[in-house]
């Protein structure tokens, strides 16, 4: 067994501390500087899902090395491992990390894992996720924040309102009208003083979803 660390990056919209979960890419497939290629087909999440801790800089030994948050919606999305991080804003240090992440002073996460039966190409037959940490300096110098992370955060919000997995939104023309109406109602509930309206036409649905997305 070999334990190593790789990187991820934030996909978020600038906002105040405690303003909802922060979407992160925790790891990606492909050979990295540690020589390993973590294919998502080999990931084992069972252990992590039972204890989805978010740490800081891989400090998890001793009485003061407490989690600063938890991971939610942990999932494989193509060649990436994604998760949404909920920071413990009742903890002073975690609140500081949350603020720095949302202010884009901290942009990266790193994972600790075990890799098993590694072949000559550096691909483990199985790798097990142990923990995820917010870090100032990730292993991979290219693991920087997605420049379109604001759009990614809005897309995730819309996808959740539509009840879609993986944070991906199809074209409005491909959606059932009742699904769109329910999504509009869910999103309008997030906005103050937005009056309910009857079922809109297709063009108006598209316009309203764009307006709601821009307002979030």
GROMACS .gro file of C-alpha atoms in nm:
model
  216
    1UNK     CA    1   0.000   0.000   0.000
    2UNK     CA    2   0.117   0.351  -0.079
    3UNK     CA    3  -0.037   0.667   0.065
    4UNK     CA    4   0.009   0.984  -0.137
    5UNK     CA    5  -0.161   1.316  -0.188
    6UNK     CA    6  -0.300   1.474  -0.499
    7UNK     CA    7  -0.488   1.788  -0.565
    8UNK     CA    8  -0.817   1.945  -0.650
    9UNK     CA    9  -0.952   2.293  -0.697
   10UNK     CA   10  -1.247   2.508  -0.607
   11UNK     CA   11  -1.540   2.590  -0.833
   12UNK     CA   12  -1.728   2.863  -0.657
   13UNK     CA   13  -1.884   3.203  -0.672
   14UNK     CA   14  -1.748   3.476  -0.446
   15UNK     CA   15  -1.972   3.507  -0.143
   16UNK     CA   16  -1.992   3.556   0.231
   17UNK     CA   17  -1.881   3.292   0.479
   18UNK     CA   18  -2.148   3.031   0.546
   19UNK     CA   19  -2.317   3.092   0.212
   20UNK     CA   20  -2.386   2.729   0.126
   21UNK     CA   21  -2.164   2.436   0.018
   22UNK     CA   22  -1.858   2.501  -0.198
   23UNK     CA   23  -1.815   2.273  -0.503
   24UNK     CA   24  -1.467   2.126  -0.546
   25UNK     CA   25  -1.289   1.897  -0.787
   26UNK     CA   26  -1.103   1.673  -0.541
   27UNK     CA   27  -0.900   1.463  -0.787
   28UNK     CA   28  -0.864   1.394  -1.157
   29UNK     CA   29  -0.750   1.096  -1.362
   30UNK     CA   30  -0.421   1.106  -1.548
   31UNK     CA   31  -0.056   1.059  -1.451
   32UNK     CA   32   0.066   1.314  -1.197
   33UNK     CA   33   0.407   1.401  -1.054
   34UNK     CA   34   0.380   1.128  -0.793
   35UNK     CA   35   0.376   0.877  -1.080
   36UNK     CA   36   0.020   0.761  -1.019
   37UNK     CA   37  -0.277   0.772  -1.252
   38UNK     CA   38  -0.596   0.759  -1.044
   39UNK     CA   39  -0.860   0.624  -1.278
   40UNK     CA   40  -1.209   0.693  -1.146
   41UNK     CA   41  -1.315   0.336  -1.229
   42UNK     CA   42  -1.090   0.219  -0.945
   43UNK     CA   43  -1.203   0.454  -0.667
   44UNK     CA   44  -1.340   0.308  -0.345
   45UNK     CA   45  -1.548   0.566  -0.154
   46UNK     CA   46  -1.712   0.342   0.106
   47UNK     CA   47  -1.472   0.428   0.389
   48UNK     CA   48  -1.479   0.800   0.315
   49UNK     CA   49  -1.857   0.823   0.284
   50UNK     CA   50  -1.884   0.679   0.635
   51UNK     CA   51  -1.659   0.960   0.766
   52UNK     CA   52  -1.643   1.241   0.505
   53UNK     CA   53  -1.409   1.472   0.693
   54UNK     CA   54  -1.257   1.791   0.554
   55UNK     CA   55  -0.925   1.869   0.721
   56UNK     CA   56  -0.672   2.149   0.682
   57UNK     CA   57  -0.333   2.074   0.521
   58UNK     CA   58  -0.352   1.702   0.611
   59UNK     CA   59  -0.325   1.773   0.983
   60UNK     CA   60  -0.521   1.492   1.144
   61UNK     CA   61  -0.311   1.380   1.440
   62UNK     CA   62  -0.352   1.523   1.788
   63UNK     CA   63  -0.629   1.688   1.986
   64UNK     CA   64  -0.616   2.015   1.792
   65UNK     CA   65  -0.633   1.855   1.447
   66UNK     CA   66  -1.010   1.865   1.419
   67UNK     CA   67  -1.215   1.861   1.097
   68UNK     CA   68  -1.304   2.202   0.957
   69UNK     CA   69  -1.597   2.070   0.757
   70UNK     CA   70  -1.760   1.776   0.587
   71UNK     CA   71  -1.799   1.660   0.227
   72UNK     CA   72  -2.141   1.618   0.069
   73UNK     CA   73  -2.254   1.494  -0.271
   74UNK     CA   74  -1.928   1.302  -0.324
   75UNK     CA   75  -1.942   1.156  -0.673
   76UNK     CA   76  -1.747   1.055  -0.981
   77UNK     CA   77  -1.810   1.281  -1.279
   78UNK     CA   78  -1.628   1.148  -1.585
   79UNK     CA   79  -1.255   1.165  -1.510
   80UNK     CA   80  -1.301   1.373  -1.194
   81UNK     CA   81  -1.392   1.313  -0.833
   82UNK     CA   82  -1.617   1.595  -0.715
   83UNK     CA   83  -1.760   1.693  -0.380
   84UNK     CA   84  -1.935   1.985  -0.212
   85UNK     CA   85  -1.769   2.110   0.106
   86UNK     CA   86  -1.971   2.240   0.400
   87UNK     CA   87  -1.748   2.436   0.638
   88UNK     CA   88  -1.812   2.437   1.014
   89UNK     CA   89  -1.879   2.809   1.046
   90UNK     CA   90  -1.933   2.772   1.423
   91UNK     CA   91  -1.560   2.700   1.451
   92UNK     CA   92  -1.342   3.011   1.432
   93UNK     CA   93  -1.059   2.858   1.227
   94UNK     CA   94  -1.297   2.677   0.990
   95UNK     CA   95  -1.485   3.004   0.943
   96UNK     CA   96  -1.157   3.172   0.848
   97UNK     CA   97  -1.079   2.900   0.593
   98UNK     CA   98  -1.432   2.928   0.454
   99UNK     CA   99  -1.390   3.303   0.412
  100UNK     CA  100  -1.054   3.266   0.241
  101UNK     CA  101  -1.187   3.001   0.004
  102UNK     CA  102  -1.484   3.215  -0.092
  103UNK     CA  103  -1.257   3.518  -0.127
  104UNK     CA  104  -1.027   3.313  -0.356
  105UNK     CA  105  -0.726   3.338  -0.128
  106UNK     CA  106  -0.737   2.957  -0.094
  107UNK     CA  107  -0.831   2.760  -0.405
  108UNK     CA  108  -0.711   2.403  -0.367
  109UNK     CA  109  -0.782   2.076  -0.191
  110UNK     CA  110  -0.570   1.765  -0.163
  111UNK     CA  111  -0.669   1.407  -0.092
  112UNK     CA  112  -0.509   1.135   0.118
  113UNK     CA  113  -0.564   0.782  -0.009
  114UNK     CA  114  -0.433   0.429  -0.029
  115UNK     CA  115  -0.339   0.278  -0.366
  116UNK     CA  116  -0.334  -0.096  -0.429
  117UNK     CA  117  -0.185  -0.323  -0.699
  118UNK     CA  118  -0.022  -0.047  -0.905
  119UNK     CA  119   0.070  -0.152  -1.258
  120UNK     CA  120   0.374  -0.045  -1.462
  121UNK     CA  121   0.183   0.256  -1.597
  122UNK     CA  122   0.114   0.382  -1.244
  123UNK     CA  123  -0.255   0.289  -1.250
  124UNK     CA  124  -0.379   0.132  -0.924
  125UNK     CA  125  -0.624  -0.155  -0.953
  126UNK     CA  126  -0.809   0.010  -0.662
  127UNK     CA  127  -0.757   0.327  -0.462
  128UNK     CA  128  -0.935   0.415  -0.139
  129UNK     CA  129  -1.013   0.772  -0.037
  130UNK     CA  130  -0.922   0.845   0.327
  131UNK     CA  131  -0.955   1.220   0.373
  132UNK     CA  132  -0.972   1.555   0.194
  133UNK     CA  133  -0.785   1.868   0.303
  134UNK     CA  134  -0.795   2.232   0.207
  135UNK     CA  135  -0.434   2.325   0.129
  136UNK     CA  136  -0.246   2.644   0.034
  137UNK     CA  137   0.003   2.459  -0.192
  138UNK     CA  138  -0.130   2.156  -0.382
  139UNK     CA  139   0.102   1.892  -0.528
  140UNK     CA  140   0.011   1.977  -0.885
  141UNK     CA  141   0.104   2.336  -0.990
  142UNK     CA  142  -0.177   2.325  -1.245
  143UNK     CA  143  -0.438   2.260  -0.977
  144UNK     CA  144  -0.571   2.613  -0.967
  145UNK     CA  145  -0.925   2.737  -0.939
  146UNK     CA  146  -1.144   2.700  -1.244
  147UNK     CA  147  -1.172   3.045  -1.406
  148UNK     CA  148  -1.539   2.971  -1.477
  149UNK     CA  149  -1.615   2.858  -1.122
  150UNK     CA  150  -1.891   3.117  -1.073
  151UNK     CA  151  -2.082   2.966  -1.365
  152UNK     CA  152  -2.014   2.619  -1.227
  153UNK     CA  153  -2.168   2.711  -0.893
  154UNK     CA  154  -2.478   2.858  -1.058
  155UNK     CA  155  -2.509   2.551  -1.281
  156UNK     CA  156  -2.492   2.325  -0.976
  157UNK     CA  157  -2.771   2.523  -0.808
  158UNK     CA  158  -2.989   2.499  -1.117
  159UNK     CA  159  -2.917   2.129  -1.159
  160UNK     CA  160  -3.016   2.059  -0.800
  161UNK     CA  161  -3.339   2.251  -0.847
  162UNK     CA  162  -3.406   2.042  -1.156
  163UNK     CA  163  -3.334   1.726  -0.959
  164UNK     CA  164  -3.047   1.628  -1.189
  165UNK     CA  165  -2.738   1.437  -1.075
  166UNK     CA  166  -2.383   1.542  -1.148
  167UNK     CA  167  -2.447   1.914  -1.186
  168UNK     CA  168  -2.519   1.902  -1.559
  169UNK     CA  169  -2.812   2.082  -1.721
  170UNK     CA  170  -2.953   1.978  -2.060
  171UNK     CA  171  -3.110   2.218  -2.305
  172UNK     CA  172  -3.448   2.352  -2.191
  173UNK     CA  173  -3.609   2.208  -2.503
  174UNK     CA  174  -3.515   1.859  -2.378
  175UNK     CA  175  -3.679   1.907  -2.038
  176UNK     CA  176  -4.030   1.813  -1.941
  177UNK     CA  177  -4.241   2.131  -1.892
  178UNK     CA  178  -4.355   2.014  -1.547
  179UNK     CA  179  -3.991   1.966  -1.444
  180UNK     CA  180  -3.908   2.319  -1.557
  181UNK     CA  181  -4.208   2.462  -1.367
  182UNK     CA  182  -4.097   2.283  -1.051
  183UNK     CA  183  -3.741   2.412  -1.096
  184UNK     CA  184  -3.865   2.767  -1.139
  185UNK     CA  185  -4.073   2.736  -0.823
  186UNK     CA  186  -3.773   2.598  -0.630
  187UNK     CA  187  -3.545   2.876  -0.748
  188UNK     CA  188  -3.799   3.150  -0.689
  189UNK     CA  189  -3.827   3.030  -0.329
  190UNK     CA  190  -3.462   3.133  -0.287
  191UNK     CA  191  -3.533   3.489  -0.402
  192UNK     CA  192  -3.714   3.748  -0.190
  193UNK     CA  193  -4.043   3.902  -0.304
  194UNK     CA  194  -4.066   3.702  -0.626
  195UNK     CA  195  -4.437   3.642  -0.695
  196UNK     CA  196  -4.557   3.304  -0.828
  197UNK     CA  197  -4.683   3.293  -1.186
  198UNK     CA  198  -4.881   3.046  -1.395
  199UNK     CA  199  -4.708   2.796  -1.623
  200UNK     CA  200  -4.488   3.000  -1.859
  201UNK     CA  201  -4.435   2.949  -2.229
  202UNK     CA  202  -4.109   2.786  -2.344
  203UNK     CA  203  -3.938   3.114  -2.438
  204UNK     CA  204  -4.040   3.275  -2.110
  205UNK     CA  205  -3.917   2.972  -1.914
  206UNK     CA  206  -3.576   3.010  -2.074
  207UNK     CA  207  -3.565   3.384  -2.000
  208UNK     CA  208  -3.671   3.339  -1.638
  209UNK     CA  209  -3.420   3.062  -1.570
  210UNK     CA  210  -3.143   3.282  -1.706
  211UNK     CA  211  -3.257   3.570  -1.487
  212UNK     CA  212  -3.279   3.350  -1.181
  213UNK     CA  213  -2.936   3.204  -1.251
  214UNK     CA  214  -2.788   3.553  -1.275
  215UNK     CA  215  -2.959   3.654  -0.950
  216UNK     CA  216  -2.815   3.369  -0.738
   0.00000   0.00000   0.00000
